[in-house]
Amino acid sequence: MSCKILLVEDDKEIAQLTQMYLEAEGYQVTAIGDGSEALPMIQNMKPDLVILDLMLPGKSGIDICRDAREFYSGMIIILTAAEDEMSEVSLLKLGADDYLMKPVRGHILVARIEALQRRYQHQSAIDKHGSLYDAFGIVINSDRQTAYYQQKPLNLTNSEFEILQVLVEHSGTTVSREHCCRLARGIEYCSTNRSIDMRVSGLRKKLIQAEVHSLTIKTIRNQGYRLVGNQS
């Protein structure tokens, strides 16, 4: 899958190595090192993906990500150092689709990009047609990216919405952890990765807070998750 990438990284060595690796994989990459140049470049270049370092001269990656989301609907991956005081939740709320800790391994970065491309292509196909899904009182509008329970909106993150949507679409059947991982903001699947479990746990809490009592998200050991109705 072709992909036009804007890489915003002020460390010249990291930028050069990352650009070389991605171009060897067939991606078209433009690299810049000054954060103040990022927003004009995004507007003019219209990249499919922005790979964005958090700590940048001129304008921080935090501000770039937030401001870009005012006009940019493409993919954003954040590169963050271990000492950066930004949680996963904070990064996602800023508008990032995924994030990676430095030092970034090339094959992991490519796997994340491919996962994001699949998710965006899937979402684009849905957006063209629009669909409604319902189960146990929950109604999902995939066109508007909204979820309701008894006509009341559910306050979900993008990842939680995507997981709930696939569970509602396949209600009563088991959805694999791998499938959920690939939907949830490009998480790279790994049998020992607990990121998806944390997201499902967060979704369960949101449903409890919204007083959704008609269903349960069951964990099926060594398989995945299943949306089932509760007996009244």
Short mmCIF file of C-alpha atoms in Angstrom, two decimals:
data_model
loop_
_atom_site.label_atom_id
_atom_site.label_comp_id
_atom_site.label_asym_id
_atom_site.label_seq_id
_atom_site.Cartn_x
_atom_site.Cartn_y
_atom_site.Cartn_z
CA MET A 1 0.00 0.00 0.00
CA SER A 2 1.45 3.36 -1.03
CA CYS A 3 1.77 6.03 1.60
CA LYS A 4 3.09 9.60 1.55
CA ILE A 5 4.78 10.37 4.86
CA LEU A 6 5.87 13.60 6.55
CA LEU A 7 8.53 12.88 9.18
CA VAL A 8 9.02 15.66 11.77
CA GLU A 9 12.19 14.84 13.74
CA ASP A 10 14.95 17.23 14.81
CA ASP A 11 17.56 14.53 15.52
CA LYS A 12 19.25 14.38 12.12
CA GLU A 13 20.66 10.88 12.61
CA ILE A 14 17.32 9.41 13.68
CA ALA A 15 15.53 11.25 10.87
CA GLN A 16 17.99 10.03 8.24
CA LEU A 17 17.89 6.41 9.40
CA THR A 18 14.09 6.42 9.66
CA GLN A 19 13.71 7.98 6.22
CA MET A 20 16.13 5.50 4.63
CA TYR A 21 14.36 2.53 6.21
CA LEU A 22 10.89 3.68 5.16
CA GLU A 23 11.97 4.56 1.63
CA ALA A 24 13.53 1.10 1.32
CA GLU A 25 10.07 -0.26 2.16
CA GLY A 26 8.54 1.75 -0.68
CA TYR A 27 7.21 4.76 1.21
CA GLN A 28 7.58 8.33 -0.03
CA VAL A 29 9.11 10.30 2.85
CA THR A 30 9.73 14.01 3.40
CA ALA A 31 11.68 14.89 6.56
CA ILE A 32 11.83 18.23 8.38
CA GLY A 33 13.43 19.13 11.70
CA ASP A 34 11.74 22.38 12.75
CA GLY A 35 8.36 22.16 14.42
CA SER A 36 7.34 25.61 13.16
CA GLU A 37 7.41 24.24 9.60
CA ALA A 38 5.16 21.27 10.33
CA LEU A 39 1.65 22.75 10.00
CA PRO A 40 2.33 24.55 6.68
CA MET A 41 3.92 21.35 5.36
CA ILE A 42 0.91 19.27 6.38
CA GLN A 43 -1.43 21.75 4.69
CA ASN A 44 0.57 21.93 1.47
CA MET A 45 1.85 18.37 1.22
CA LYS A 46 -1.34 16.63 2.41
CA PRO A 47 0.53 13.52 3.61
CA ASP A 48 -1.22 10.24 4.31
CA LEU A 49 0.76 9.94 7.54
CA VAL A 50 2.60 12.32 9.87
CA ILE A 51 5.31 10.81 12.09
CA LEU A 52 5.84 13.38 14.79
CA ASP A 53 8.46 13.73 17.51
CA LEU A 54 7.18 15.29 20.73
CA MET A 55 10.21 17.44 21.56
CA LEU A 56 10.90 19.80 18.66
CA PRO A 57 12.36 23.27 18.18
CA GLY A 58 10.01 26.01 17.03
CA LYS A 59 6.75 24.27 17.94
CA SER A 60 6.24 21.22 20.12
CA GLY A 61 4.82 17.98 18.82
CA ILE A 62 1.97 18.35 21.30
CA ASP A 63 0.89 21.66 19.78
CA ILE A 64 1.41 20.41 16.22
CA CYS A 65 -0.75 17.35 16.80
CA ARG A 66 -3.54 19.32 18.44
CA ASP A 67 -3.54 22.13 15.87
CA ALA A 68 -3.24 19.76 12.89
CA ARG A 69 -6.44 18.01 13.92
CA GLU A 70 -8.31 21.22 13.15
CA PHE A 71 -7.86 20.50 9.43
CA TYR A 72 -6.00 17.19 9.00
CA SER A 73 -7.83 13.86 9.06
CA GLY A 74 -4.93 11.60 8.10
CA MET A 75 -2.83 9.34 10.31
CA ILE A 76 -0.53 10.62 13.06
CA ILE A 77 2.07 8.54 14.88
CA ILE A 78 3.87 10.14 17.83
CA LEU A 79 7.49 9.31 18.69
CA THR A 80 8.14 9.77 22.39
CA ALA A 81 11.14 9.31 24.67
CA ALA A 82 10.80 7.36 27.91
CA GLU A 83 11.17 10.53 29.97
CA ASP A 84 8.37 12.40 28.18
CA GLU A 85 5.55 12.94 30.65
CA MET A 86 2.76 12.12 28.25
CA SER A 87 0.45 9.17 28.89
CA GLU A 88 -1.10 7.06 26.19
CA VAL A 89 -4.52 8.52 27.01
CA SER A 90 -3.19 12.08 26.71
CA LEU A 91 -1.62 11.35 23.33
CA LEU A 92 -4.81 9.81 21.96
CA LYS A 93 -6.87 12.74 23.23
CA LEU A 94 -4.53 15.11 21.40
CA GLY A 95 -5.46 13.32 18.18
CA ALA A 96 -2.65 10.81 17.75
CA ASP A 97 -3.57 7.47 16.20
CA ASP A 98 -0.65 5.62 17.74
CA TYR A 99 2.64 6.21 19.50
CA LEU A 100 6.04 4.55 19.68
CA MET A 101 8.77 4.75 22.29
CA LYS A 102 12.28 5.67 21.19
CA PRO A 103 14.52 4.16 20.02
CA VAL A 104 12.19 3.10 17.24
CA ARG A 105 12.85 -0.22 15.52
CA GLY A 106 12.24 -0.02 11.80
CA HIS A 107 10.23 -3.22 11.41
CA ILE A 108 7.96 -2.25 14.33
CA LEU A 109 7.32 1.17 12.79
CA VAL A 110 6.42 -0.40 9.44
CA ALA A 111 4.08 -2.88 11.15
CA ARG A 112 2.30 -0.01 12.94
CA ILE A 113 1.99 1.96 9.70
CA GLU A 114 0.53 -1.03 7.88
CA ALA A 115 -1.96 -1.60 10.71
CA LEU A 116 -3.06 2.03 10.59
CA GLN A 117 -3.45 1.89 6.82
CA ARG A 118 -5.72 -1.14 7.12
CA ARG A 119 -7.83 0.59 9.75
CA TYR A 120 -8.13 3.81 7.77
CA GLN A 121 -9.04 1.96 4.58
CA HIS A 122 -11.64 -0.04 6.47
CA GLN A 123 -13.08 3.15 7.95
CA SER A 124 -13.10 4.89 4.57
CA ALA A 125 -15.12 2.03 3.12
CA ILE A 126 -17.59 2.31 5.98
CA ASP A 127 -17.84 6.09 5.62
CA LYS A 128 -18.79 5.75 1.96
CA HIS A 129 -21.78 3.58 2.75
CA GLY A 130 -22.66 4.26 6.39
CA SER A 131 -24.11 1.52 8.56
CA LEU A 132 -26.16 1.09 11.69
CA TYR A 133 -25.54 -1.81 14.04
CA ASP A 134 -27.46 -2.60 17.19
CA ALA A 135 -27.32 -5.18 19.96
CA PHE A 136 -28.79 -5.32 23.45
CA GLY A 137 -29.98 -1.71 23.36
CA ILE A 138 -26.77 -0.24 21.95
CA VAL A 139 -26.94 1.43 18.52
CA ILE A 140 -23.75 2.10 16.56
CA ASN A 141 -23.72 4.62 13.73
CA SER A 142 -20.50 3.88 11.86
CA ASP A 143 -21.03 6.81 9.50
CA ARG A 144 -21.17 9.38 12.30
CA GLN A 145 -18.90 7.42 14.64
CA THR A 146 -21.45 7.55 17.46
CA ALA A 147 -22.73 5.01 19.96
CA TYR A 148 -25.99 5.27 21.89
CA TYR A 149 -27.65 3.29 24.64
CA GLN A 150 -31.37 3.82 25.02
CA GLN A 151 -30.99 6.99 22.91
CA LYS A 152 -28.31 8.40 25.22
CA PRO A 153 -24.82 8.98 23.75
CA LEU A 154 -21.89 7.00 25.12
CA ASN A 155 -18.75 9.02 25.81
CA LEU A 156 -16.08 6.77 24.28
CA THR A 157 -12.54 7.24 23.02
CA ASN A 158 -11.84 6.33 19.40
CA SER A 159 -10.30 3.03 20.45
CA GLU A 160 -13.22 2.16 22.73
CA PHE A 161 -15.70 2.99 19.97
CA GLU A 162 -13.91 0.78 17.45
CA ILE A 163 -13.78 -2.14 19.87
CA LEU A 164 -17.46 -1.73 20.81
CA GLN A 165 -18.43 -1.50 17.15
CA VAL A 166 -16.78 -4.79 16.22
CA LEU A 167 -18.25 -6.49 19.29
CA VAL A 168 -21.73 -5.22 18.42
CA GLU A 169 -21.31 -6.27 14.78
CA HIS A 170 -20.36 -9.78 15.95
CA SER A 171 -22.54 -9.95 19.07
CA GLY A 172 -22.85 -13.44 20.47
CA THR A 173 -19.65 -14.63 18.77
CA THR A 174 -16.05 -14.41 19.92
CA VAL A 175 -13.86 -11.68 18.43
CA SER A 176 -10.16 -12.52 18.64
CA ARG A 177 -7.71 -10.36 20.58
CA GLU A 178 -5.72 -10.00 17.37
CA HIS A 179 -8.73 -8.54 15.55
CA CYS A 180 -9.35 -6.08 18.39
CA CYS A 181 -5.68 -5.10 18.47
CA ARG A 182 -5.62 -4.31 14.78
CA LEU A 183 -8.71 -2.13 15.11
CA ALA A 184 -7.65 -0.28 18.25
CA ARG A 185 -5.49 2.50 16.82
CA GLY A 186 -2.99 0.23 15.14
CA ILE A 187 -1.81 -1.73 18.15
CA GLU A 188 0.70 -4.31 17.02
CA TYR A 189 -0.64 -7.72 17.99
CA CYS A 190 1.32 -9.73 20.50
CA SER A 191 -0.04 -12.53 22.66
CA THR A 192 1.63 -11.03 25.74
CA ASN A 193 0.62 -7.41 25.01
CA ARG A 194 -1.91 -6.22 27.58
CA SER A 195 -2.74 -2.91 25.83
CA ILE A 196 -5.93 -4.30 24.32
CA ASP A 197 -7.02 -5.70 27.71
CA MET A 198 -6.61 -2.22 29.20
CA ARG A 199 -8.78 -0.74 26.46
CA VAL A 200 -11.49 -3.37 26.92
CA SER A 201 -11.36 -2.75 30.68
CA GLY A 202 -11.80 0.97 30.03
CA LEU A 203 -14.76 0.23 27.75
CA ARG A 204 -16.37 -1.92 30.44
CA LYS A 205 -16.03 0.93 32.95
CA LYS A 206 -17.58 3.39 30.51
CA LEU A 207 -20.56 1.08 29.99
CA ILE A 208 -21.03 0.70 33.75
CA GLN A 209 -20.86 4.49 34.19
CA ALA A 210 -23.50 4.85 31.48
CA GLU A 211 -25.67 2.33 33.37
CA VAL A 212 -25.66 -0.16 30.53
CA HIS A 213 -26.96 -3.28 32.25
CA SER A 214 -28.30 -5.23 29.28
CA LEU A 215 -24.98 -6.71 28.17
CA THR A 216 -21.60 -8.00 29.26
CA ILE A 217 -18.25 -8.09 27.50
CA LYS A 218 -16.96 -11.55 28.36
CA THR A 219 -13.30 -12.50 28.14
CA ILE A 220 -12.95 -15.88 26.44
CA ARG A 221 -9.69 -17.33 27.68
CA ASN A 222 -6.99 -17.75 25.04
CA GLN A 223 -9.43 -16.54 22.36
CA GLY A 224 -10.76 -13.01 22.72
CA TYR A 225 -13.95 -11.21 23.70
CA ARG A 226 -17.67 -11.80 23.25
CA LEU A 227 -20.61 -9.44 23.67
CA VAL A 228 -23.52 -11.25 25.35
CA GLY A 229 -26.88 -10.17 26.73
CA ASN A 230 -27.72 -10.24 30.40
CA GLN A 231 -30.82 -12.04 31.52
CA SER A 232 -33.29 -9.75 33.24
#
